[in-house]
Short mmCIF file of C-alpha atoms and ligand atoms in Angstrom, two decimals:
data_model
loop_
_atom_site.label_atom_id
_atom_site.label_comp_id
_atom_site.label_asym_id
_atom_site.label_seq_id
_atom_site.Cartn_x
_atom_site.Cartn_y
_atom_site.Cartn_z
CA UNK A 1 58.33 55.77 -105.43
CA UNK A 2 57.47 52.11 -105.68
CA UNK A 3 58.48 49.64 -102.53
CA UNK A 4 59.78 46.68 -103.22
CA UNK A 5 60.09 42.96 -101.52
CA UNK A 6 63.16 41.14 -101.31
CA UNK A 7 64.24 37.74 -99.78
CA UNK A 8 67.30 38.92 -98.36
CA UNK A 9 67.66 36.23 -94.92
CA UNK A 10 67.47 32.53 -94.76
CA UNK A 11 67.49 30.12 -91.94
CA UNK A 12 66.77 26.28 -90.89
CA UNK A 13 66.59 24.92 -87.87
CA UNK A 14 66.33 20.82 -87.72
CA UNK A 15 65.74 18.28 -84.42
CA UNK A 16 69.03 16.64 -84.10
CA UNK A 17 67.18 13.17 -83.92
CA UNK A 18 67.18 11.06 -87.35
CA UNK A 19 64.50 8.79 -87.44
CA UNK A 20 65.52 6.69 -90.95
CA UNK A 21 63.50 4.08 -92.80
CA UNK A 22 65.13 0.90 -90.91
CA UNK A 23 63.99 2.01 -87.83
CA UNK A 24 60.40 2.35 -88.78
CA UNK A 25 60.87 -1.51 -90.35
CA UNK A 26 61.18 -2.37 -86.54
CA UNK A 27 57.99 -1.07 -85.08
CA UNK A 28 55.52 -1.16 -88.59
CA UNK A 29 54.96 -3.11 -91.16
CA UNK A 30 57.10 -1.19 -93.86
CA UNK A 31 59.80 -1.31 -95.54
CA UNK A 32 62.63 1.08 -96.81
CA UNK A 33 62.45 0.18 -100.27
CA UNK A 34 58.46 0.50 -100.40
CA UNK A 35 59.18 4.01 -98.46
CA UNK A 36 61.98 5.50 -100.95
CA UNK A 37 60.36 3.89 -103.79
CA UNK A 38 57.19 5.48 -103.08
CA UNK A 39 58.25 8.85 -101.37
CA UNK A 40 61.93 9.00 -101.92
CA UNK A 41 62.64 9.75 -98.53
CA UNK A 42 65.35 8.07 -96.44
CA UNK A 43 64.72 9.49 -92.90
CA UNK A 44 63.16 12.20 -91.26
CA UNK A 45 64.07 14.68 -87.96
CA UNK A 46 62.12 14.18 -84.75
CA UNK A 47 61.93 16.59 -81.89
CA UNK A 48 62.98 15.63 -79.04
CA UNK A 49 59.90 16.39 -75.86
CA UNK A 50 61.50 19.43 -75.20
CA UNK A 51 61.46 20.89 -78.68
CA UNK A 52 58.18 22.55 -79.91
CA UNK A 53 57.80 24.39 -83.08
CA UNK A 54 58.17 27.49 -81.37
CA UNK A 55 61.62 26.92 -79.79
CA UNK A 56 62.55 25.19 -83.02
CA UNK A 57 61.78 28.52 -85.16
CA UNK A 58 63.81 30.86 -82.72
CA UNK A 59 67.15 29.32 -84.17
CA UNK A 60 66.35 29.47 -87.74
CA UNK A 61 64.92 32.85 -87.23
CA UNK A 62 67.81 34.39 -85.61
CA UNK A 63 69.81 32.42 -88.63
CA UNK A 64 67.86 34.30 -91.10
CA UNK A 65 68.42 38.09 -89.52
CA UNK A 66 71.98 36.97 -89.24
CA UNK A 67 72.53 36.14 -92.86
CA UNK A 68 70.11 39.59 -93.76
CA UNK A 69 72.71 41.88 -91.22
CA UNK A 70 69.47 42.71 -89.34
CA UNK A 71 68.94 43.13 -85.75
CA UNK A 72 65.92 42.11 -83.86
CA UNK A 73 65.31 45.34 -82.79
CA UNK A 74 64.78 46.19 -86.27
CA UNK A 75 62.44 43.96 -87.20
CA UNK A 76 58.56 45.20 -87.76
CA UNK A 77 56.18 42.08 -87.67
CA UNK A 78 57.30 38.16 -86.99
CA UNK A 79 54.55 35.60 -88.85
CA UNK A 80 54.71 32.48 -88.40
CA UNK A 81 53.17 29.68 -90.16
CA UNK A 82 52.18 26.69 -88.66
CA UNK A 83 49.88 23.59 -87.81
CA UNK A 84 51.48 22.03 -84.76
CA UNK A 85 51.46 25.40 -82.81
CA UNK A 86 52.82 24.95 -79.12
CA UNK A 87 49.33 26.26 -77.59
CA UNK A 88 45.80 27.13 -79.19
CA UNK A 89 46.70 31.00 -77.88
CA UNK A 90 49.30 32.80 -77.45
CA UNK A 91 50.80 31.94 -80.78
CA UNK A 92 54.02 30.67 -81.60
CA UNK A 93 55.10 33.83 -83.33
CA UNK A 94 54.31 35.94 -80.18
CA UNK A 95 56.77 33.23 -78.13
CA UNK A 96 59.19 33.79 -81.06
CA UNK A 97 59.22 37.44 -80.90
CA UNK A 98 59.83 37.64 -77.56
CA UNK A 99 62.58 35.32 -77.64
CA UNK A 100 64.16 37.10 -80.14
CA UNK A 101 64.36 40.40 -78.37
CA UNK A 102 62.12 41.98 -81.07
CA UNK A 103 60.63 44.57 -79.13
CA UNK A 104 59.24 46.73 -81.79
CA UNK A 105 57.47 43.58 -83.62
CA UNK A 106 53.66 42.59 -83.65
CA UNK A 107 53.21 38.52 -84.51
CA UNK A 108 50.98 36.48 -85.33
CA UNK A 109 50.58 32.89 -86.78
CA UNK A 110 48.88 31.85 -90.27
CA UNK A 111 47.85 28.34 -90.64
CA UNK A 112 47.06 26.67 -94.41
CA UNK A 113 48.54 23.34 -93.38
CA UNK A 114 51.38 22.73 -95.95
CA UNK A 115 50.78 25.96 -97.94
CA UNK A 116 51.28 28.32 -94.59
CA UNK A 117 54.70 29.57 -95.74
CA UNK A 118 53.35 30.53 -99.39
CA UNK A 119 50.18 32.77 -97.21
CA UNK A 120 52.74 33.62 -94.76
CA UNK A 121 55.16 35.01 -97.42
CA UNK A 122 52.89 36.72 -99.72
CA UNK A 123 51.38 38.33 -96.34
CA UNK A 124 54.58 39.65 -95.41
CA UNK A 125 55.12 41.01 -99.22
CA UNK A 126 51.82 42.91 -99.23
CA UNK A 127 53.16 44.56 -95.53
CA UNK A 128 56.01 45.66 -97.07
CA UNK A 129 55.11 46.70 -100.86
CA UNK A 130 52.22 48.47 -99.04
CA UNK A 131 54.97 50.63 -97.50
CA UNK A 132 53.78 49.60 -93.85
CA UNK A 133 56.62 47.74 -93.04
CA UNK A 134 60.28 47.03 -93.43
CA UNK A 135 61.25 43.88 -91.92
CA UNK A 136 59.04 41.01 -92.31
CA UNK A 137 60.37 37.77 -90.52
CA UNK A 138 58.72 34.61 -91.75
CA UNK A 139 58.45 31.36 -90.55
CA UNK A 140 57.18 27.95 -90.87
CA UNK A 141 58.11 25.44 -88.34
CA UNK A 142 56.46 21.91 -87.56
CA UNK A 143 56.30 19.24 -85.30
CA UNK A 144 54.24 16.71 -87.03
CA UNK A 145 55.68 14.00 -85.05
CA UNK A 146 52.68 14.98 -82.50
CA UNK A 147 49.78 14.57 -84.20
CA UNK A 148 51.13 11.23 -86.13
CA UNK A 149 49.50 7.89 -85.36
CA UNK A 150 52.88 5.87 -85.49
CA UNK A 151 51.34 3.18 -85.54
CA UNK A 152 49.42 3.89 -88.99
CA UNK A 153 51.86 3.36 -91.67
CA UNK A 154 50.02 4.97 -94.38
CA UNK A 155 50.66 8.03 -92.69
CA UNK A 156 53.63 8.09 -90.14
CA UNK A 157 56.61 7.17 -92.55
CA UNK A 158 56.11 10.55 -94.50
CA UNK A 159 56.52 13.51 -92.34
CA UNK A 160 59.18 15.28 -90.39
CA UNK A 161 59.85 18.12 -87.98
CA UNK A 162 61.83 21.15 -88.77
CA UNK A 163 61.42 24.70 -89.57
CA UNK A 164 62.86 26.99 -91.49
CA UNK A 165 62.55 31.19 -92.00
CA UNK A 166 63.05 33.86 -94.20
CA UNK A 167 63.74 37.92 -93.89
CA UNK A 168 61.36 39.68 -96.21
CA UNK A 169 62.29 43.03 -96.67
CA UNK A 170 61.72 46.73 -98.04
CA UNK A 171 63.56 47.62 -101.42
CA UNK A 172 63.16 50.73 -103.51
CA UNK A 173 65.95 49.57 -106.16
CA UNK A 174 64.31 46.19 -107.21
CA UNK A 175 61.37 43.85 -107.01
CA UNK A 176 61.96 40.40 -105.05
CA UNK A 177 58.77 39.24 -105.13
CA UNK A 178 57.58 39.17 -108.82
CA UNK A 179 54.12 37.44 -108.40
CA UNK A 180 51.81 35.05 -106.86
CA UNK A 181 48.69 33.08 -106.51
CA UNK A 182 47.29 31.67 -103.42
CA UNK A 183 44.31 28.94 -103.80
CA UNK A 184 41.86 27.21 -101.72
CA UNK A 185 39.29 24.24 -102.37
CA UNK A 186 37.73 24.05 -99.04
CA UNK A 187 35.55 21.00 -100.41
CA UNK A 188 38.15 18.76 -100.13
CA UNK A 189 38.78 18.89 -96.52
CA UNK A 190 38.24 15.48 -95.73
CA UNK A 191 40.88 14.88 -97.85
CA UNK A 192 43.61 15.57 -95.34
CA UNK A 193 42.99 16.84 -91.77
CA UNK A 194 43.71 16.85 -87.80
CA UNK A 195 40.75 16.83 -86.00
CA UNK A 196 41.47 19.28 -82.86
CA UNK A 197 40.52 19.84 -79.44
CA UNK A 198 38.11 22.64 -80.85
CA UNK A 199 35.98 20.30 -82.70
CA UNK A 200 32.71 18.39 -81.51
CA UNK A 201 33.78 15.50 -79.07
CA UNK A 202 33.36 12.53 -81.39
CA UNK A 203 36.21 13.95 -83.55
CA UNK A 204 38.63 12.14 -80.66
CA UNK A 205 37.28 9.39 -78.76
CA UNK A 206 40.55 8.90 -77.35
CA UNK A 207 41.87 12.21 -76.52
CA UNK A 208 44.42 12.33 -79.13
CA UNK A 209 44.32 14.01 -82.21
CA UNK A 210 45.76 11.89 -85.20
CA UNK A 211 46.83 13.69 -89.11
CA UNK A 212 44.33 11.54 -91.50
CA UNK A 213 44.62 11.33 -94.99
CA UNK A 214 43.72 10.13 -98.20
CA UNK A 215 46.97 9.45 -99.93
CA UNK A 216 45.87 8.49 -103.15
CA UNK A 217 43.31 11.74 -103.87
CA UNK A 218 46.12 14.07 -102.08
CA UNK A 219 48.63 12.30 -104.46
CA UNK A 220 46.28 13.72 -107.53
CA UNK A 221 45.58 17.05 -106.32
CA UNK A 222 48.89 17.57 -105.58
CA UNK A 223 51.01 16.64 -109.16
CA UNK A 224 47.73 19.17 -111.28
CA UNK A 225 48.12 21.75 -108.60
CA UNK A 226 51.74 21.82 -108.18
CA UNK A 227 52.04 22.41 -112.36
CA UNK A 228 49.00 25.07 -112.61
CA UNK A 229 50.06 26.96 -109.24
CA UNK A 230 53.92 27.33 -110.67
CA UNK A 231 51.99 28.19 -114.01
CA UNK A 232 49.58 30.87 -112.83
CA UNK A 233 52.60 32.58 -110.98
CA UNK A 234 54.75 32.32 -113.61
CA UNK A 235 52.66 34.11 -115.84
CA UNK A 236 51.40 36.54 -112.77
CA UNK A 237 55.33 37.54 -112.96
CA UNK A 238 55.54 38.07 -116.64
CA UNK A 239 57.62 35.11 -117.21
CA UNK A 240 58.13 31.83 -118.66
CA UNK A 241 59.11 28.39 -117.44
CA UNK A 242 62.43 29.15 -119.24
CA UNK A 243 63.48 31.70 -117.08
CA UNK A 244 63.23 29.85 -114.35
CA UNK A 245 66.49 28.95 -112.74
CA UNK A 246 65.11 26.77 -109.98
CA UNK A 247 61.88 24.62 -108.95
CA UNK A 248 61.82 24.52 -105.17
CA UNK A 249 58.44 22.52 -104.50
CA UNK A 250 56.79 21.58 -101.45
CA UNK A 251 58.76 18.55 -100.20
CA UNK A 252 56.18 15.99 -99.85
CA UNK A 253 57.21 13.73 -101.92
CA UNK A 254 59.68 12.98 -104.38
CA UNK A 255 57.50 11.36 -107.22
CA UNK A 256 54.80 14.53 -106.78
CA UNK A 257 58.27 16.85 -107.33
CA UNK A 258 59.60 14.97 -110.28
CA UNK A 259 56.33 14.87 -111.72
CA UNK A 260 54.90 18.28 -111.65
CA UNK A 261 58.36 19.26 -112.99
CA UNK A 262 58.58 17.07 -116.11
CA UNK A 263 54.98 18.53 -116.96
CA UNK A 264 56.52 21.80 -116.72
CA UNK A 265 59.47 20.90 -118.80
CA UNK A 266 62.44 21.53 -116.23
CA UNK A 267 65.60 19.76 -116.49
CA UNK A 268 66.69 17.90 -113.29
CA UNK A 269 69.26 20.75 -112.70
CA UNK A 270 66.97 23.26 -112.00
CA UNK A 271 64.81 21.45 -109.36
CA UNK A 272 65.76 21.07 -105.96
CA UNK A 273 65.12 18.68 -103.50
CA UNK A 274 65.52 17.22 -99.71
CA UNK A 275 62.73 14.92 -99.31
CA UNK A 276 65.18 12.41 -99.01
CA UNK A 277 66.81 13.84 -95.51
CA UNK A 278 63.56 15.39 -93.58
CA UNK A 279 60.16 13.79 -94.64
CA UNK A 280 57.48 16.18 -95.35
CA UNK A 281 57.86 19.11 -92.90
CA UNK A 282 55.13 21.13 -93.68
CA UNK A 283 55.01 24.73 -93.69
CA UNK A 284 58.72 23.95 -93.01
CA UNK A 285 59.59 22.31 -96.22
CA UNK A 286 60.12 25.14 -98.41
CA UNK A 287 61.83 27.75 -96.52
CA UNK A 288 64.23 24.59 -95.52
CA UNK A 289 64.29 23.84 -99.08
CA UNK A 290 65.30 27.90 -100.27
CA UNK A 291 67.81 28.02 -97.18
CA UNK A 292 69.49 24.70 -98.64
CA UNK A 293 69.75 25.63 -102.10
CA UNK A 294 70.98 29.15 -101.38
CA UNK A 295 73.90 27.00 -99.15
CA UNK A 296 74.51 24.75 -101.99
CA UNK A 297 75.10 27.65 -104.36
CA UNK A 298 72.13 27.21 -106.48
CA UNK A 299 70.51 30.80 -106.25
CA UNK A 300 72.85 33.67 -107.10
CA UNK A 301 71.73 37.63 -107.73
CA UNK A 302 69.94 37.72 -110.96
CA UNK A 303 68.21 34.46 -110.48
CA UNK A 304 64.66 33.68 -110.85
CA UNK A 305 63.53 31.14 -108.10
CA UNK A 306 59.49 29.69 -108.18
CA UNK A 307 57.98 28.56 -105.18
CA UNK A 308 55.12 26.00 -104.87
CA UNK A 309 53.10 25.03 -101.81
CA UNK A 310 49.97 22.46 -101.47
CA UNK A 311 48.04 21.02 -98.65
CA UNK A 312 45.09 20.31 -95.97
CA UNK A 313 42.19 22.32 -97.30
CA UNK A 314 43.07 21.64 -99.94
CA UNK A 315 45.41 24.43 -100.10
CA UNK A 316 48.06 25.98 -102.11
CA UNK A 317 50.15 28.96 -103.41
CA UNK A 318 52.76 30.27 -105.93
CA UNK A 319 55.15 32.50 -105.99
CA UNK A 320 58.37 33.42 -108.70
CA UNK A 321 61.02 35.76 -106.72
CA UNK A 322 64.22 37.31 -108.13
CA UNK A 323 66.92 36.43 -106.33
CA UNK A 324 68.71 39.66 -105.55
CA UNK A 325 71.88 38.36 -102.80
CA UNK A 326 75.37 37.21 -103.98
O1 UT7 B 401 51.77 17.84 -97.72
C1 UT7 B 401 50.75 17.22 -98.42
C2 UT7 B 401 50.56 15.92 -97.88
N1 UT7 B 401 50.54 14.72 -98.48
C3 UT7 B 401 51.05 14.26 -99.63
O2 UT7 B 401 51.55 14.92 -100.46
C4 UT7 B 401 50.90 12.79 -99.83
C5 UT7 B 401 50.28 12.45 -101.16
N2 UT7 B 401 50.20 11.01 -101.33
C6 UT7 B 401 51.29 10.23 -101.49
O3 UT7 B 401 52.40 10.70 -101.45
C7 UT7 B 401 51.07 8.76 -101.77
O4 UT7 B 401 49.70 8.53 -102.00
C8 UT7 B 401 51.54 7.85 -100.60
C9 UT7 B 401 53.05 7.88 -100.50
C10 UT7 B 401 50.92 8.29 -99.30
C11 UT7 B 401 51.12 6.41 -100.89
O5 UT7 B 401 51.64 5.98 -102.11
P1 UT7 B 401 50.67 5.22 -103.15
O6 UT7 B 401 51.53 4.81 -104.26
O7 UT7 B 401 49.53 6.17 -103.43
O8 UT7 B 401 50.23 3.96 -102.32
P2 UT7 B 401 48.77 3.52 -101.86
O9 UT7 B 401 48.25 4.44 -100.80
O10 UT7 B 401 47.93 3.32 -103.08
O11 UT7 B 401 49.07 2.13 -101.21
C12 UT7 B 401 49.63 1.07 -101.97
C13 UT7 B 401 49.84 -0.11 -101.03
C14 UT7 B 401 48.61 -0.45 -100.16
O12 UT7 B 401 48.54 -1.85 -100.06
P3 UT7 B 401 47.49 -2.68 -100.95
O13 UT7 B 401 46.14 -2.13 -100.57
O14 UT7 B 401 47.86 -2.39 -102.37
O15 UT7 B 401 47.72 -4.07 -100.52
C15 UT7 B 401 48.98 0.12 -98.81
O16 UT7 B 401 48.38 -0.59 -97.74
O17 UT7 B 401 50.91 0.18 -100.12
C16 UT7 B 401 50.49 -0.10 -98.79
N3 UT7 B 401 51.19 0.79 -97.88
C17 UT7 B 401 52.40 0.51 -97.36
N4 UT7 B 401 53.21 -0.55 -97.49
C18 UT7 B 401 54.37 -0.54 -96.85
C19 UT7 B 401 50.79 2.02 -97.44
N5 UT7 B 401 51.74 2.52 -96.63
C20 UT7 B 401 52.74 1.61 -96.57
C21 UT7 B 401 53.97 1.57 -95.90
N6 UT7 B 401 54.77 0.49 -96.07
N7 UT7 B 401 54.42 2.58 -95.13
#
């Protein structure tokens, strides 16, 4: 008998802390129109020192097996994807699944910069269609605010801290996961990167390790890959854009959004977005994103939901899901 993957848990977990656009006129030299006119976004969450993306993904994950009915105890492996882990080693997911009381769980962390939640969640589908496993947590929490230069405005007005998380698990009644593609163009790495404590010693002269980027190319990349990904896993799930009932997109940027989803013909009602509220979490955008939309009403049983990731790399992935919860 075939086995199945199905999205049947959401979670979010966000810094209390709202760092909007005024404040940022105060200590750079932006402004909040050039920032919403550019990126769309009004503010962003900031954790406070005591927050880390670990202790921020506990919450949303224990949202998630709330919303799924499942216990810790039940779950089988806890991934989490990230790029502002707490520590080089142990990884966040290990601190996660030992905060959650998830005894029986192995863990481990996937990093692909913004894409990590689109590897992470295609990982956890091949775990559970391969019949290994049952319940797949996954997570992708960020705290970007620690590796920003806030003093480089270029850079430090578009990203946020958050995470957000997912229950992936075992079906034999229905697909959830309905197809995929995950991408990589590791010649553009200069493109977008943290240099890291790893690294030869001229990468950080100062000791600090800053996000660099160059927000034009990134800008490019990410509007062509954004329309092929959704494309290629469109057609990997034996669909067509018209049966998709909602875009939710990477949240990097609301032009990049709006764009990619006027090349693929979708109507402003079927595209979701809130860039506006949290910046560009990361890894965290998109389950943050799905855990939104399924609050707002937006995904009901029956529904077809596509997925789109990009990033550092360059990176990105696709996925279309049914939606199988009321
Ligand atoms: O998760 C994946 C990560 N990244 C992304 O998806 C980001 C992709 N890139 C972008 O979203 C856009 O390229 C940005 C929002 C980063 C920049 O928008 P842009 O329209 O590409 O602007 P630009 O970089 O071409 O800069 C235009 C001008 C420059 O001034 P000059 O050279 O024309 O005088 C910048 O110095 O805007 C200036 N600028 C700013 N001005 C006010 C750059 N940042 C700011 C700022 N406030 N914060």
């Amino acid at each position: 008998m075939p086995r199945y993957a199905q999205v049947v848990g959401w979670g979010k977990c966000l810094p209390q802390r709202v760092l909007t656009n005024r404040e940022l006129e105060v200590s750079i030299d932006t402004t909040d129109a050039w920032i919403q006119s550019r990126t769309g976004i009004k503010e962003r969450r900031i954790a406070s020192d005591s927050e880390t993306a670990s202790s921020l993904a506990v919450p949303a994950a224990r949202m998630a097996l709330e919303t799924a009915h499942v216990s810790p105890e039940s779950v089988d492996l806890v991934i989490v994807a990230t790029a502002t882990p707490d520590r080089i080693f142990p990884s966040c997911a290990a601190t996660v699944q030992n905060a959650l009381g998830a005894r029986k769980a192995g863990a481990f962390d996937i990093n692909a910069a913004c894409t990590g939640f689109m590897y992470a969640l295609v990982t956890a589908c091949q775990f559970v269609t391969s019949g290994t496993f049952k319940n797949v947590l996954v997570i992708g929490s960020e705290v970007y605010s620690r590796i920003l230069d806030w003093k480089d405005r270029s850079t430090c007005v578009l990203f946020g801290d958050g995470a957000g998380a997912v229950l992936v698990q075992a079906s034999d009644d229905a697909p959830g996961m309905l197809g995929f593609v995950l991408g990589s163009d590791g010649s553009g790495a200069d493109m977008l990167y943290v240099p890291g404590p790893c690294g030869t010693p001229q990468s950080s002269p100062n000791g600090r390790y800053f996000l660099a980027m160059n927000g034009p190319e990134v800008f490019r990349f990410a509007i062509t890959t954004t329309r092929k990904a959704t494309q290629q896993a469109v057609a990997a799930s034996g669909l067509t854009m018209s049966d998709i009932d909602l875009f939710v997109s990477h949240q990097a940027n609301s032009r990049i959004i709006w764009a990619a989803a006027k090349s693929l013909g979708l109507p402003p009602e079927r595209v979701f977005t809130n860039v506006e509220q949290y910046g560009n979490t990361s890894a965290a955008s998109i389950p943050i994103a799905l855990c939104e939309a399924v609050e707002q009403g937006k995904l009901h049983a029956g529904n077809h939901v596509a997925l789109v990731g990009f990033g550092g790399g360059l990176s990105w992935g696709a996925a279309v899901l049914r939606w199988t919860v009321n």
